[in-house]
One Martini backbone bead per residue (centre of mass of N, CA, C, O) as a GRO file, in nm:
protein
  207
    1MET     BB    1   1.047   7.755  -3.823
    2THR     BB    2   1.025   7.921  -3.588
    3SER     BB    3   0.828   7.787  -3.439
    4THR     BB    4   0.975   7.468  -3.400
    5ARG     BB    5   1.254   7.540  -3.199
    6PRO     BB    6   1.092   7.578  -2.881
    7ALA     BB    7   1.087   7.321  -2.916
    8VAL     BB    8   1.338   7.133  -2.953
    9ALA     BB    9   1.417   7.227  -2.655
   10VAL     BB   10   1.186   7.120  -2.481
   11SER     BB   11   1.227   6.883  -2.537
   12SER     BB   12   1.545   6.851  -2.451
   13THR     BB   13   1.461   6.952  -2.156
   14GLU     BB   14   1.315   6.697  -2.087
   15ILE     BB   15   1.519   6.446  -2.134
   16GLU     BB   16   1.658   6.528  -1.943
   17HIS     BB   17   1.534   6.560  -1.772
   18ALA     BB   18   1.471   6.232  -1.742
   19ALA     BB   19   1.703   6.127  -1.769
   20ASN     BB   20   1.783   6.211  -1.437
   21ASP     BB   21   1.539   6.074  -1.308
   22HIS     BB   22   1.629   5.804  -1.411
   23ASN     BB   23   1.926   5.796  -1.238
   24SER     BB   24   1.860   5.889  -0.946
   25GLY     BB   25   1.679   5.632  -0.917
   26HIS     BB   26   1.916   5.406  -0.932
   27ALA     BB   27   2.056   5.552  -0.677
   28GLU     BB   28   1.824   5.428  -0.511
   29HIS     BB   29   1.859   5.163  -0.509
   30PRO     BB   30   1.953   4.851  -0.368
   31ASP     BB   31   2.202   4.663  -0.353
   32LEU     BB   32   2.118   4.293  -0.439
   33ARG     BB   33   2.378   4.108  -0.503
   34MET     BB   34   2.452   3.991  -0.183
   35PHE     BB   35   2.117   3.857  -0.186
   36GLY     BB   36   2.203   3.692  -0.456
   37LEU     BB   37   2.443   3.511  -0.343
   38ALA     BB   38   2.281   3.401  -0.072
   39THR     BB   39   2.083   3.260  -0.237
   40PHE     BB   40   2.224   3.067  -0.377
   41LEU     BB   41   2.404   2.946  -0.145
   42VAL     BB   42   2.115   2.802  -0.009
   43ALA     BB   43   2.050   2.625  -0.268
   44ASP     BB   44   2.381   2.476  -0.235
   45GLY     BB   45   2.338   2.407  -0.007
   46MET     BB   46   2.039   2.215  -0.028
   47THR     BB   47   2.221   1.992  -0.222
   48PHE     BB   48   2.402   1.917  -0.015
   49ALA     BB   49   2.218   1.816   0.184
   50GLY     BB   50   2.084   1.588   0.015
   51PHE     BB   51   2.320   1.460  -0.024
   52PHE     BB   52   2.399   1.373   0.327
   53ALA     BB   53   2.093   1.272   0.386
   54ALA     BB   54   2.120   1.012   0.143
   55TYR     BB   55   2.411   0.891   0.318
   56LEU     BB   56   2.251   0.832   0.588
   57THR     BB   57   2.041   0.686   0.532
   58PHE     BB   58   2.209   0.466   0.411
   59ARG     BB   59   2.362   0.359   0.634
   60ALA     BB   60   2.148   0.329   0.823
   61VAL     BB   61   1.886   0.174   0.633
   62ASN     BB   62   2.192  -0.009   0.477
   63PRO     BB   63   2.396  -0.188   0.571
   64LEU     BB   64   2.696  -0.273   0.523
   65PRO     BB   65   2.898  -0.517   0.419
   66GLU     BB   66   3.177  -0.686   0.471
   67GLY     BB   67   3.439  -0.465   0.297
   68ALA     BB   68   3.220  -0.237   0.188
   69LEU     BB   69   3.349  -0.038   0.454
   70TYR     BB   70   3.619   0.136   0.387
   71GLU     BB   71   3.869   0.273   0.523
   72LEU     BB   72   3.998   0.597   0.605
   73GLU     BB   73   4.238   0.795   0.546
   74LEU     BB   74   4.343   1.102   0.769
   75LEU     BB   75   4.613   1.245   0.672
   76LEU     BB   76   4.517   1.419   0.447
   77PRO     BB   77   4.260   1.555   0.492
   78THR     BB   78   4.337   1.715   0.721
   79ILE     BB   79   4.572   1.865   0.585
   80ASN     BB   80   4.290   1.982   0.373
   81THR     BB   81   4.137   2.103   0.572
   82ALA     BB   82   4.366   2.367   0.670
   83VAL     BB   83   4.428   2.471   0.433
   84LEU     BB   84   4.175   2.558   0.380
   85ILE     BB   85   4.057   2.721   0.626
   86ALA     BB   86   4.345   2.869   0.625
   87SER     BB   87   4.204   3.026   0.306
   88SER     BB   88   4.019   3.221   0.511
   89PHE     BB   89   4.225   3.379   0.644
   90THR     BB   90   4.362   3.482   0.369
   91PHE     BB   91   4.125   3.623   0.234
   92HIS     BB   92   4.039   3.816   0.496
   93ARG     BB   93   4.363   3.979   0.448
   94ALA     BB   94   4.266   4.085   0.157
   95THR     BB   95   4.062   4.255   0.264
   96LYS     BB   96   4.204   4.442   0.477
   97GLU     BB   97   4.392   4.516   0.245
   98LEU     BB   98   4.157   4.711   0.120
   99MET     BB   99   4.016   4.851   0.339
  100LYS     BB  100   4.364   5.046   0.350
  101GLY     BB  101   4.469   5.001   0.031
  102ALA     BB  102   4.707   4.773   0.018
  103MET     BB  103   4.682   4.600  -0.288
  104GLY     BB  104   4.990   4.459  -0.248
  105ALA     BB  105   4.896   4.290  -0.022
  106CYS     BB  106   4.602   4.186  -0.165
  107ARG     BB  107   4.725   3.992  -0.361
  108GLY     BB  108   4.877   3.861  -0.267
  109TRP     BB  109   4.681   3.688  -0.031
  110LEU     BB  110   4.535   3.598  -0.277
  111LEU     BB  111   4.731   3.352  -0.407
  112THR     BB  112   4.734   3.223  -0.170
  113THR     BB  113   4.473   3.129  -0.148
  114ALA     BB  114   4.464   2.976  -0.437
  115LEU     BB  115   4.668   2.814  -0.388
  116MET     BB  116   4.575   2.651  -0.180
  117GLY     BB  117   4.301   2.561  -0.337
  118ILE     BB  118   4.464   2.385  -0.499
  119ALA     BB  119   4.671   2.209  -0.312
  120PHE     BB  120   4.360   2.064  -0.218
  121LEU     BB  121   4.354   1.976  -0.538
  122ALA     BB  122   4.607   1.778  -0.516
  123GLY     BB  123   4.481   1.648  -0.233
  124GLN     BB  124   4.234   1.491  -0.407
  125MET     BB  125   4.368   1.362  -0.583
  126TYR     BB  126   4.562   1.158  -0.484
  127GLU     BB  127   4.339   1.059  -0.303
  128TYR     BB  128   4.213   0.945  -0.577
  129PHE     BB  129   4.545   0.722  -0.669
  130HIS     BB  130   4.465   0.555  -0.327
  131LEU     BB  131   4.189   0.438  -0.288
  132PRO     BB  132   4.071   0.114  -0.242
  133PHE     BB  133   3.849   0.236  -0.458
  134GLY     BB  134   3.580   0.242  -0.701
  135LEU     BB  135   3.350   0.443  -0.827
  136THR     BB  136   3.151   0.141  -0.931
  137ASP     BB  137   3.225  -0.082  -0.591
  138ASN     BB  138   2.948   0.106  -0.494
  139LEU     BB  139   2.745   0.300  -0.282
  140PHE     BB  140   2.987   0.470  -0.133
  141ALA     BB  141   3.183   0.514  -0.338
  142SER     BB  142   3.030   0.659  -0.503
  143THR     BB  143   2.920   0.871  -0.286
  144PHE     BB  144   3.226   0.992  -0.241
  145TYR     BB  145   3.239   1.100  -0.529
  146ALA     BB  146   2.993   1.265  -0.551
  147LEU     BB  147   3.082   1.470  -0.279
  148THR     BB  148   3.393   1.538  -0.341
  149GLY     BB  149   3.385   1.627  -0.605
  150PHE     BB  150   3.143   1.859  -0.631
  151HIS     BB  151   3.291   2.005  -0.472
  152GLY     BB  152   3.587   2.031  -0.597
  153LEU     BB  153   3.436   2.209  -0.838
  154HIS     BB  154   3.396   2.470  -0.598
  155VAL     BB  155   3.720   2.528  -0.560
  156THR     BB  156   3.798   2.554  -0.875
  157LEU     BB  157   3.535   2.762  -0.879
  158GLY     BB  158   3.706   2.951  -0.636
  159ALA     BB  159   3.992   2.997  -0.759
  160LEU     BB  160   3.950   3.150  -1.052
  161MET     BB  161   3.774   3.369  -0.865
  162ILE     BB  162   4.017   3.467  -0.761
  163LEU     BB  163   4.232   3.516  -0.959
  164ILE     BB  164   4.031   3.723  -1.131
  165VAL     BB  165   4.043   3.931  -0.843
  166TRP     BB  166   4.393   3.973  -0.875
  167ALA     BB  167   4.381   4.039  -1.212
  168GLN     BB  168   4.227   4.318  -1.177
  169ALA     BB  169   4.371   4.429  -0.905
  170SER     BB  170   4.586   4.557  -1.098
  171GLN     BB  171   4.422   4.787  -1.164
  172PRO     BB  172   4.397   5.080  -1.119
  173GLY     BB  173   4.089   5.147  -0.940
  174TYR     BB  174   3.900   4.858  -0.915
  175PHE     BB  175   3.996   4.873  -0.623
  176THR     BB  176   3.793   4.967  -0.332
  177PRO     BB  177   3.688   5.021  -0.012
  178GLU     BB  178   3.449   5.092  -0.170
  179LYS     BB  179   3.490   4.924  -0.418
  180HIS     BB  180   3.439   4.522  -0.411
  181PHE     BB  181   3.226   4.331  -0.460
  182GLY     BB  182   3.403   4.139  -0.586
  183ILE     BB  183   3.604   3.997  -0.362
  184GLU     BB  184   3.376   3.958  -0.176
  185ALA     BB  185   3.214   3.781  -0.275
  186VAL     BB  186   3.397   3.560  -0.272
  187GLU     BB  187   3.487   3.531  -0.020
  188LEU     BB  188   3.167   3.373   0.039
  189TYR     BB  189   3.216   3.172  -0.106
  190TRP     BB  190   3.484   3.108   0.038
  191HIS     BB  191   3.318   3.006   0.294
  192PHE     BB  192   3.097   2.832   0.190
  193VAL     BB  193   3.355   2.588   0.117
  194ASP     BB  194   3.425   2.540   0.343
  195VAL     BB  195   3.187   2.415   0.531
  196ILE     BB  196   3.144   2.205   0.379
  197TRP     BB  197   3.369   2.032   0.398
  198VAL     BB  198   3.364   2.015   0.726
  199ILE     BB  199   3.094   1.886   0.671
  200LEU     BB  200   3.216   1.652   0.551
  201PHE     BB  201   3.482   1.523   0.675
  202GLY     BB  202   3.287   1.454   0.906
  203ILE     BB  203   3.073   1.241   0.753
  204LEU     BB  204   3.296   1.033   0.584
  205TYR     BB  205   3.566   1.000   0.808
  206LEU     BB  206   3.455   0.981   1.126
  207LEU     BB  207   3.193   0.817   1.112
   0.00000   0.00000   0.00000
């Protein structure tokens, strides 16, 4: 009995040292979460690039017959574009307030950004109901709905994520100037969505 106690003590000490070494090893690992998100966004951007290339090739190689390429209204899409671009600035303002430790102001700007995203979606739905063509009228119509709908899905997901971090930010200490990956990641995603829309707007509405 007496001979086993030192062995147990030594084993416990070894386990403790091993745990400390294990934890310290993890602490030295770089945080690659933003790199992972950026990689995902690059892959997602390639999907959009494929859509854009297909649409531009289709228009260049297969000219549509007269009456098949509709004149799109510019007023509402232009307003939507301005709203979405402005929402990137409001999100950036939220991050700046977070870095100053002003969580109340940060939450206010986050909510403003989410509402602007929802306003963009409402404008897009209004446009859908007033377009002079349907989803299956021709190849242009199908491509238009595919491009704008796929982007609209991204805006929807982005607005939901903003509302999630907005709710999380109400919990004391959840986000701090030193710990704010959630907001930083959603901001990067939101800027990506905005850039994609600017390209999409130029291709679909201005060309």
